[in-house]
Every structure is written in C-alpha cells, then in structure tokens.
Coordinates of C-alpha atoms and ligand atoms in Angstrom, one line a residue:
X1 CA 15.7 81.9 39.7
X2 CA 16.1 85.1 37.8
X3 CA 16.7 88.7 38.9
X4 CA 13.1 89.7 38.8
X5 CA 11.8 86.9 41.0
X6 CA 14.7 87.6 43.4
X7 CA 13.7 91.3 43.5
X8 CA 10.2 90.4 44.6
X9 CA 11.4 88.6 47.7
X10 CA 12.7 90.3 50.8
X11 CA 16.5 90.7 50.7
X12 CA 18.5 88.3 52.7
X13 CA 19.8 91.2 54.7
X14 CA 16.3 92.3 55.7
X15 CA 15.7 88.9 57.2
X16 CA 19.1 88.5 58.7
X17 CA 19.5 91.9 60.3
X18 CA 16.8 91.3 62.9
X19 CA 17.7 87.6 63.4
X20 CA 19.5 86.9 66.7
X21 CA 17.6 84.4 68.8
X22 CA 20.7 83.4 70.7
X23 CA 20.6 86.8 72.4
X24 CA 17.1 86.1 73.7
X25 CA 17.1 84.2 77.0
X26 CA 13.5 83.1 76.3
X27 CA 14.3 81.6 72.9
X28 CA 14.3 77.7 72.8
X29 CA 16.9 76.2 70.5
X30 CA 15.8 73.8 67.8
X31 CA 19.0 71.7 68.2
X32 CA 20.7 71.1 71.4
X33 CA 24.0 69.2 72.0
X34 CA 24.1 68.6 75.8
X35 CA 27.5 67.6 77.2
X36 CA 28.1 65.3 74.2
X37 CA 31.1 63.1 74.1
X38 CA 32.0 60.6 71.3
X39 CA 34.8 58.2 71.7
X40 CA 36.1 55.7 69.1
X41 CA 38.0 53.2 71.2
X42 CA 40.7 55.3 73.0
X43 CA 40.3 58.3 70.7
X44 CA 38.0 61.2 71.7
X45 CA 36.4 62.7 68.6
X46 CA 34.0 65.1 70.5
X47 CA 34.6 66.0 74.1
X48 CA 31.9 67.2 76.5
X49 CA 30.5 69.6 73.9
X50 CA 27.4 71.7 74.5
X51 CA 25.9 73.8 71.7
X52 CA 22.5 75.4 70.9
X53 CA 21.4 76.0 67.3
X54 CA 18.2 77.9 66.6
X55 CA 15.5 77.4 64.0
X56 CA 16.3 79.1 60.7
X57 CA 19.8 79.7 61.7
X58 CA 22.7 79.3 59.2
X59 CA 25.3 77.8 61.5
X60 CA 28.9 77.0 60.4
X61 CA 31.4 74.6 62.0
X62 CA 34.9 75.7 61.4
X63 CA 38.1 74.0 62.5
X64 CA 41.2 72.0 61.5
X65 CA 41.0 68.5 60.0
X66 CA 40.2 65.9 62.6
X67 CA 38.7 68.2 65.1
X68 CA 35.3 66.4 65.2
X69 CA 33.1 68.3 62.8
X70 CA 31.8 65.4 60.8
X71 CA 31.3 63.3 64.0
X72 CA 29.2 66.1 65.5
X73 CA 27.0 66.1 62.4
X74 CA 26.7 62.3 62.2
X75 CA 25.4 62.3 65.8
X76 CA 22.7 64.8 64.9
X77 CA 21.8 62.9 61.8
X78 CA 21.7 59.6 63.7
X79 CA 24.6 57.8 62.1
X80 CA 26.4 57.7 65.4
X81 CA 25.2 57.7 69.0
X82 CA 27.0 59.7 71.6
X83 CA 29.2 57.9 74.1
X84 CA 27.8 60.3 76.7
X85 CA 25.4 63.2 76.7
X86 CA 22.3 63.8 74.6
X87 CA 21.2 65.4 71.3
X88 CA 17.8 67.1 71.4
X89 CA 15.7 68.3 68.6
X90 CA 12.8 70.7 69.4
X91 CA 13.1 69.5 73.0
X92 CA 12.9 65.8 72.1
X93 CA 15.8 63.5 73.0
X94 CA 17.0 61.8 69.8
X95 CA 18.7 58.9 71.5
X96 CA 17.7 55.7 69.7
X97 CA 15.7 57.5 66.9
X98 CA 17.0 56.1 63.6
X99 CA 18.3 58.5 60.9
X100 CA 15.2 58.1 58.6
X101 CA 12.9 59.2 61.5
X102 CA 14.8 62.4 62.1
X103 CA 13.7 65.6 60.1
X104 CA 17.3 65.9 59.2
X105 CA 19.1 65.4 55.9
X106 CA 22.8 65.1 55.5
X107 CA 25.1 65.7 52.5
X108 CA 28.2 63.7 53.0
X109 CA 31.7 64.8 52.6
X110 CA 32.2 61.9 50.2
X111 CA 28.9 62.6 48.3
X112 CA 27.6 59.0 48.4
X113 CA 25.8 59.2 45.1
X114 CA 24.0 56.2 43.6
X115 CA 26.3 55.2 40.8
X116 CA 23.8 53.4 38.6
X117 CA 21.3 56.3 38.6
X118 CA 21.3 59.4 36.5
X119 CA 21.8 62.9 37.9
X120 CA 18.0 63.6 37.9
X121 CA 17.2 60.2 39.5
X122 CA 19.7 60.8 42.2
X123 CA 18.1 64.1 43.0
X124 CA 14.6 62.6 42.8
X125 CA 15.4 59.6 45.0
X126 CA 14.3 61.0 48.4
X127 CA 11.2 62.6 46.9
X128 CA 10.1 59.3 45.4
X129 CA 10.7 57.5 48.7
X130 CA 8.4 60.1 50.3
X131 CA 5.8 59.4 47.6
X132 CA 5.5 63.0 46.5
X133 CA 3.2 63.5 43.4
X134 CA 5.1 63.0 40.2
X135 CA 4.5 66.6 39.0
X136 CA 6.0 68.0 42.2
X137 CA 9.0 65.7 42.0
X138 CA 9.6 66.9 38.4
X139 CA 9.3 70.5 39.4
X140 CA 11.7 70.2 42.4
X141 CA 14.2 68.2 40.4
X142 CA 14.1 70.9 37.7
X143 CA 14.5 73.7 40.3
X144 CA 17.5 71.9 41.9
X145 CA 19.1 71.2 38.6
X146 CA 18.9 74.9 37.8
X147 CA 20.2 75.9 41.2
X148 CA 23.4 73.8 40.8
X149 CA 23.6 74.6 37.0
X150 CA 23.4 71.0 35.9
X151 CA 20.3 71.1 33.6
X152 CA 22.3 69.9 30.6
X153 CA 23.7 66.9 32.5
X154 CA 20.5 65.5 34.0
X155 CA 20.7 62.2 32.2
X156 CA 24.3 61.4 32.9
X157 CA 25.5 59.0 35.6
X158 CA 27.9 60.1 38.4
X159 CA 30.9 58.4 36.8
X160 CA 30.4 60.6 33.8
X161 CA 30.8 63.8 35.9
X162 CA 33.7 65.8 37.2
X163 CA 34.3 66.0 41.0
X164 CA 32.7 69.4 41.2
X165 CA 29.7 68.3 39.3
X166 CA 29.3 65.3 41.5
X167 CA 29.4 67.5 44.5
X168 CA 26.6 69.7 43.1
X169 CA 24.5 66.6 42.5
X170 CA 24.9 65.6 46.2
X171 CA 24.0 69.2 47.2
X172 CA 20.9 69.2 45.0
X173 CA 19.8 65.8 46.4
X174 CA 20.2 66.9 50.0
X175 CA 18.3 70.2 49.3
X176 CA 15.5 68.6 47.3
X177 CA 13.7 67.1 50.2
X178 CA 13.6 70.5 52.0
X179 CA 14.2 68.9 55.4
X180 CA 13.8 71.0 58.5
X181 CA 17.4 70.7 59.2
X182 CA 20.0 70.3 56.6
X183 CA 23.6 69.2 57.4
X184 CA 26.1 70.0 54.7
X185 CA 29.6 68.6 55.1
X186 CA 32.0 70.7 52.9
X187 CA 29.2 71.3 50.3
X188 CA 31.3 73.5 48.0
X189 CA 34.8 72.3 48.5
X190 CA 35.2 70.9 45.0
X191 CA 33.8 74.0 43.1
X192 CA 35.9 76.6 41.4
X193 CA 36.0 80.1 43.0
X194 CA 33.3 81.7 40.9
X195 CA 30.8 78.9 41.0
X196 CA 31.5 78.6 44.7
X197 CA 30.6 82.2 45.4
X198 CA 27.5 82.0 43.3
X199 CA 26.4 78.9 45.1
X200 CA 27.1 80.4 48.5
X201 CA 24.6 83.2 47.7
X202 CA 22.1 80.8 46.3
X203 CA 22.3 78.6 49.4
X204 CA 21.7 81.6 51.7
X205 CA 18.8 82.7 49.6
X206 CA 17.3 79.2 49.6
X207 CA 17.7 78.9 53.3
X208 CA 15.9 82.1 54.0
X209 CA 13.2 81.4 51.4
X210 CA 12.4 77.9 52.7
X211 CA 13.0 78.7 56.3
X212 CA 15.4 75.8 56.8
X213 CA 18.0 75.4 59.5
X214 CA 21.5 74.8 58.1
X215 CA 24.5 73.3 59.8
X216 CA 27.4 73.6 57.5
X217 CA 31.0 72.4 57.7
X218 CA 33.6 74.3 55.8
X219 CA 37.4 74.5 55.7
X220 CA 37.1 77.9 54.1
X221 CA 36.9 80.6 56.8
X222 CA 35.9 83.3 54.2
X223 CA 33.0 81.1 53.2
X224 CA 31.9 80.6 56.8
X225 CA 32.1 84.4 57.3
X226 CA 30.0 85.1 54.2
X227 CA 27.2 82.6 54.9
X228 CA 26.7 82.2 58.6
X229 CA 24.6 83.8 61.2
X230 CA 27.0 82.2 63.7
X231 CA 30.2 80.2 63.6
X232 CA 31.6 77.7 66.1
X233 CA 35.3 77.3 66.0
X234 CA 36.3 73.8 67.0
X235 CA 39.6 72.3 68.1
X236 CA 40.3 68.8 69.4
X237 CA 36.7 67.9 69.8
X238 CA 35.8 71.0 71.7
X239 CA 34.2 74.3 70.9
X240 CA 36.6 77.2 71.4
X241 CA 34.3 80.0 70.6
X242 CA 30.8 80.5 69.2
X243 CA 30.0 84.0 67.8
X244 CA 28.8 85.9 64.8
X245 CA 31.3 86.4 62.0
X246 CA 31.9 90.0 63.1
X247 CA 32.5 89.1 66.7
X248 CA 34.8 86.2 65.8
X249 CA 36.9 88.5 63.7
X250 CA 37.0 91.5 65.9
X251 CA 36.9 89.8 69.3
X252 CA 38.6 86.4 69.1
X253 CA 38.9 84.9 72.5
X254 CA 42.0 82.9 72.1
X255 CA 45.1 82.9 69.9
X256 CA 43.9 79.8 68.2
X257 CA 40.7 81.6 67.1
X258 CA 42.6 84.8 66.2
X259 CA 45.0 82.9 64.0
X260 CA 42.4 80.5 62.5
X261 CA 40.0 83.2 61.4
X262 CA 41.6 85.8 59.1
X263 CA 45.2 87.0 59.1
X264 CA 46.6 88.5 62.3
X265 CA 49.9 89.8 63.6
X266 CA 50.8 88.5 67.1
X267 CA 53.3 90.5 69.2
X268 CA 54.3 88.7 72.4
X269 CA 54.9 90.8 75.4
X270 CA 54.3 91.3 79.1
X271 CA 51.8 93.5 80.9
X272 CA 53.6 96.6 82.3
X273 CA 50.6 98.3 83.9
X274 CA 47.5 100.4 83.1
X275 CA 47.5 104.0 82.1
X276 CA 44.5 106.2 81.3
X277 CA 42.3 103.2 80.6
X278 CA 44.9 101.5 78.3
X279 CA 47.0 98.5 79.0
X280 CA 50.8 99.0 78.7
X281 CA 52.5 96.1 77.1
X282 CA 56.3 95.8 76.9
X283 CA 57.5 93.8 73.9
X284 CA 60.9 93.2 72.3
X285 CA 59.3 94.3 69.0
X286 CA 59.0 98.0 69.9
X287 CA 61.3 100.5 71.6
X288 CA 58.4 101.8 73.7
X289 CA 55.7 99.9 75.5
X290 CA 52.5 99.5 73.4
X291 CA 49.2 100.8 74.5
X292 CA 46.0 98.7 74.0
X293 CA 42.5 99.5 74.9
X294 CA 40.8 96.2 75.5
X295 CA 38.2 96.4 78.2
X296 CA 37.5 92.7 77.9
X297 CA 40.7 91.5 79.4
X298 CA 41.6 91.5 83.1
X299 CA 45.4 91.1 83.5
X300 CA 48.0 91.1 86.2
X301 CA 51.3 93.0 86.2
X302 CA 54.1 91.0 84.4
X303 CA 51.6 88.5 82.9
X304 CA 52.6 87.3 79.5
X305 CA 50.2 88.5 76.8
X306 CA 50.0 88.8 73.1
X307 CA 49.1 92.0 71.3
X308 CA 47.1 91.0 68.2
X309 CA 46.5 93.3 65.3
X310 CA 44.9 92.6 62.0
X311 CA 47.0 93.7 58.9
X312 CA 44.3 96.1 57.7
X313 CA 44.3 97.9 61.0
X314 CA 48.0 98.8 60.7
X315 CA 49.4 101.7 58.6
X316 CA 52.8 102.0 57.0
X317 CA 54.8 105.3 56.8
X318 CA 58.1 106.7 55.7
X319 CA 58.4 109.2 58.5
X320 CA 57.8 108.2 62.2
X321 CA 54.2 109.0 62.9
X322 CA 53.1 110.9 66.0
X323 CA 51.4 108.9 68.7
X324 CA 51.6 105.5 70.4
X325 CA 52.3 102.0 68.9
X326 CA 55.0 102.6 66.3
X327 CA 57.1 99.7 65.1
X328 CA 60.2 100.2 63.0
X329 CA 61.5 97.9 60.3
X330 CA 62.4 97.2 56.7
X331 CA 60.1 96.2 53.8
X332 CA 60.9 92.6 53.0
X333 CA 58.2 91.7 50.6
X334 CA 55.3 93.3 48.8
X335 CA 52.3 91.3 47.6
X336 CA 50.1 93.2 45.1
X337 CA 46.6 91.7 45.1
X338 CA 44.9 94.2 43.0
X339 CA 42.4 95.5 45.5
X340 CA 45.0 95.3 48.4
X341 CA 48.7 95.5 48.7
X342 CA 50.3 93.5 51.5
X343 CA 53.7 94.6 52.9
X344 CA 55.8 92.2 54.9
X345 CA 57.9 94.3 57.2
X346 CA 60.9 92.8 59.0
X347 CA 61.2 94.4 62.5
X348 CA 64.5 94.9 64.3
X349 CA 63.5 92.2 66.7
X350 CA 63.4 89.7 63.9
X351 CA 59.6 89.4 63.8
X352 CA 57.8 90.0 60.5
X353 CA 54.5 91.9 60.5
X354 CA 52.0 92.1 57.7
X355 CA 50.4 95.4 56.8
X356 CA 47.7 95.6 54.2
X357 CA 46.6 98.8 52.4
X358 CA 43.5 99.2 50.3
X359 CA 44.4 100.4 46.8
X360 CA 41.9 103.2 46.6
X361 CA 43.4 105.0 43.6
X362 CA 44.9 103.6 40.5
X363 CA 48.2 105.6 40.6
X364 CA 50.4 106.3 43.5
X365 CA 53.1 108.8 42.8
X366 CA 55.9 107.4 45.0
X367 CA 54.9 104.1 46.5
X368 CA 56.8 102.5 49.3
X369 CA 59.1 99.8 47.9
X370 CA 61.4 96.9 48.8
X371 CA 64.1 97.4 51.3
X372 CA 62.9 100.8 52.5
X373 CA 63.0 101.6 56.2
X374 CA 59.5 102.2 57.3
X375 CA 57.3 102.7 60.4
X376 CA 54.2 100.7 61.1
X377 CA 51.6 102.1 63.4
X378 CA 48.3 101.1 64.9
X379 CA 45.7 102.7 67.2
X380 CA 45.3 101.5 70.8
X381 CA 41.7 100.4 70.0
X382 CA 42.8 98.5 66.9
X383 CA 44.5 95.8 68.8
X384 CA 43.3 92.9 71.0
X385 CA 45.0 91.4 74.0
X386 CA 45.2 87.6 74.1
X387 CA 46.2 85.9 77.3
X388 CA 45.2 82.4 76.2
Ligands
ATP401 N1 34.6 55.6 62.8 C1 35.7 56.1 63.4 N2 36.6 55.3 64.0 C2 37.7 55.7 64.7 N3 38.0 57.1 64.7 C3 37.2 57.9 64.0 C4 36.0 57.5 63.4 N4 35.4 58.6 62.8 C5 36.2 59.6 63.1 N5 37.3 59.2 63.9 C6 38.3 60.1 64.4 O1 37.7 61.2 65.2 C7 38.3 62.4 65.0 C8 37.3 63.4 64.4 O2 37.0 63.0 63.1 P1 36.0 63.9 62.2 O3 35.8 63.1 60.9 O4 34.8 64.2 63.0 O5 36.9 65.1 61.9 P2 36.6 66.4 60.9 O6 36.6 67.6 61.8 O7 35.3 66.2 60.2 O8 37.8 66.4 60.0 P3 37.9 66.8 58.4 O9 37.9 68.3 58.4 O10 39.2 66.2 58.0 O11 36.8 66.2 57.7 C9 39.5 62.1 64.0 O12 40.6 62.0 64.8 C10 39.1 60.8 63.4 O13 40.3 60.0 63.0
MG402 MG1 34.9 65.9 58.2

C-alpha cells in the first residue's frame, strides 16, 4: 500500500473515535467467554473468566507469562475445550465445534510453518484449501508479501529465514484468509523496533479496512496501548481489568495493573481523613500528609492505601514549591532518553521516586544534576489511590 491509496481511505482515527460498542447496553458481543475455566490436571490455567469482545474490535490480552493468554485463545479457536463454562460466537455455543468449522484463524506463538513449503506456498495454503480462484490467491499472496515486506524471499523455505522473517510469514498466512476473527499470539515479538512499529500500524489499518475482529496477545504494553480499542489485563487465569488504553493508564484499579501498565511511583500510607473533597494520606515519605482527589475510592480512616503517581505527573524543583504534595530528596541518577529525562530521586524515607521531564528545548542553562537536593511535587488530581 502506498501513501496515496492510504489517503483515499478514512483515517483509522475517524473509524476508531466513534467505536465503543462496549458502552452500549443493547450491543451484542461477537465473542463471549461465559464463566470459562480450563484446568490441566491440578493446574488452573483459566479461572471462571467472563469476557465480551465486539465485532470489529481490536482487543489485546496483556499479562505476565503463564497467566493463561494462549489457553484462552486456544479455547476460542477450538484447540482446547473449557473444563467449565462456554464460549459463544455470535450467540452460538461453540462447544464441540471443530477448529476448521469456526470462522476463526489463529497465528501461533511458535509460528507452526510448513517446513517443506516456500514462503509464498505457506501464505497460500489456507486459500488453496478454500478453493479460491487462482488469480485471487496470487493477488492476496502478493498483497500479504508486501505487507510483511518479504516480496524478495517468496521462494525461500522457512529454514532459510531468520526468526523475525518466519514470524512475518506466519502473520501473513494468518491474515491471508481474512477470517472474521483473527487470533494473534505475540505476532510481532521477534521483529526489530522499527519494523515492529510499522507492522503495528499496518495491522491496525488492515483490521479497519477488512472489518475483522482481532484478539491479540502481546508482552509489550506499549504495543497494546498503541493498537487496541480495549485491553484485558490478566493475572493467574483471571481478568483483573478490562478498559481502553487511556482508562487503564489513568485509572488502574489495582496495584498489579498500575505497575504492569506503564511506570508508576507507589507511596504506601494510611488514610488520615477527608478535607475539602480530597483524601489526606499520611506516609513516611513526606513530612506532611499528602492530598489526593480520587472520587472513585471509598476509604475508611486508618486504612492502608497506596498513593500512585506516574513519573510524568511529577515535577522536580530546586526550591520548595508552594502547595501540597511535596517530597524532599537527593538526585541519585539521571537517565537521558533524548525526548525525556528521568530523574531517580532518593527520598529521606529511603524510597526512590522517578520523575520524568519532557525535553522541550535543546539547551537548558543550569540543569539539575547528580547529588543535588531537590523537591518533587505533584497535584492532588495527578495521583490515584489504590487500596487493592
Ligand atoms: N497442555 C498443557 N498442559 C498442562 N499445563 C498447561 C498446558 N498448557 C498450558 N498449561 C499451563 O497453563 C498456564 C497458562 O498457560 P498459557 O500458555 O495460557 O500462558 P500464557 O499467558 O500464554 O504465557 P506466555 O506469555 O508465556 O505465552 C501455565 O501455567 C501453563 O504451564
Ligand atoms: Mg502464550
């Protein structure tokens, strides 16, 4: 696809902006996991999990290794049957429906390419099985080769490819059939950063253009944030939170989610009361109680709670700033990332907080440096309270 053809289509944003069927109580999900449990002997891989995914949604599963992501996908694809509960597609119970009868295609974490076939034949395989006309097969294979930038390697066999190239073949093969639902298990894990970012945007574009529903597993939370309409964060076979990327980042419901998605400073403390609409939290990290506006939390006096603040929502100063929520410490470490500088500040309490500042101008006359005594501040509405 070139820039001109892309310009003729509606921008992804235009489609995405108005897309939020999960907020519509009338909307029927395309995929429904209904109290699904999967046990392997004694081990519980997925536990009493319920989840709705809507048609045309780009849905990501995010979570640590072994939390049950692949197992969940395999149950939807039909390679595993739930121990309890049901999986429904467009209202139809999928129990007992074999994989090839489901309008679902899965790209495996291990690629599972056919070793004796060329790249092009691997991609064409499913299309030939479906007995598509030869011209159409050729056109699709060509389009897919272009998408994953493997035009020049079409005649090679998988064992003549690098890991990242093999992964791209697997992705192309899964996409070629244009299934209603596409399951991608770590589709971009083996690609370098630049190719990975390009492919992310191509995937989003293709998904909108072909009106497919994507369920994607990734270990990369930035990737999940970039691509998804919604993300489910999983832990130990359960879903901890399902939300849009923005909600997940700004309103994580638990410490696990807060720490799993993005970087965050956690200051442990105790509720000391409520004043003018703000919670007062006593913590060993600050000389005065912290003030947090978080209307979502209902807390009791003396209850242990964490004040969580993202590094970019903190500011760093040489002079003590006016206002609430000031922490005092010493600059331990400075990480210069080009677009951002990250300061690690060692507080008197022994805790270390990370403060990030955007480098808006190229020269700063007298920058804060190592070992300086500094003040770190944040606004009452910049923090979240986490009681779980
Ligand atoms: N066939 C199996 N037999 C026994 N245990 C299994 C089987 N498949 C998965 N498990 C176990 O179920 C749990 C979930 O596995 P799963 O592959 O779904 O994790 P995952 O979230 O995909 O992890 P990763 O990110 O490492 O791919 C793990 O503890 C795993 O060891
Ligand atoms: Mg997996």
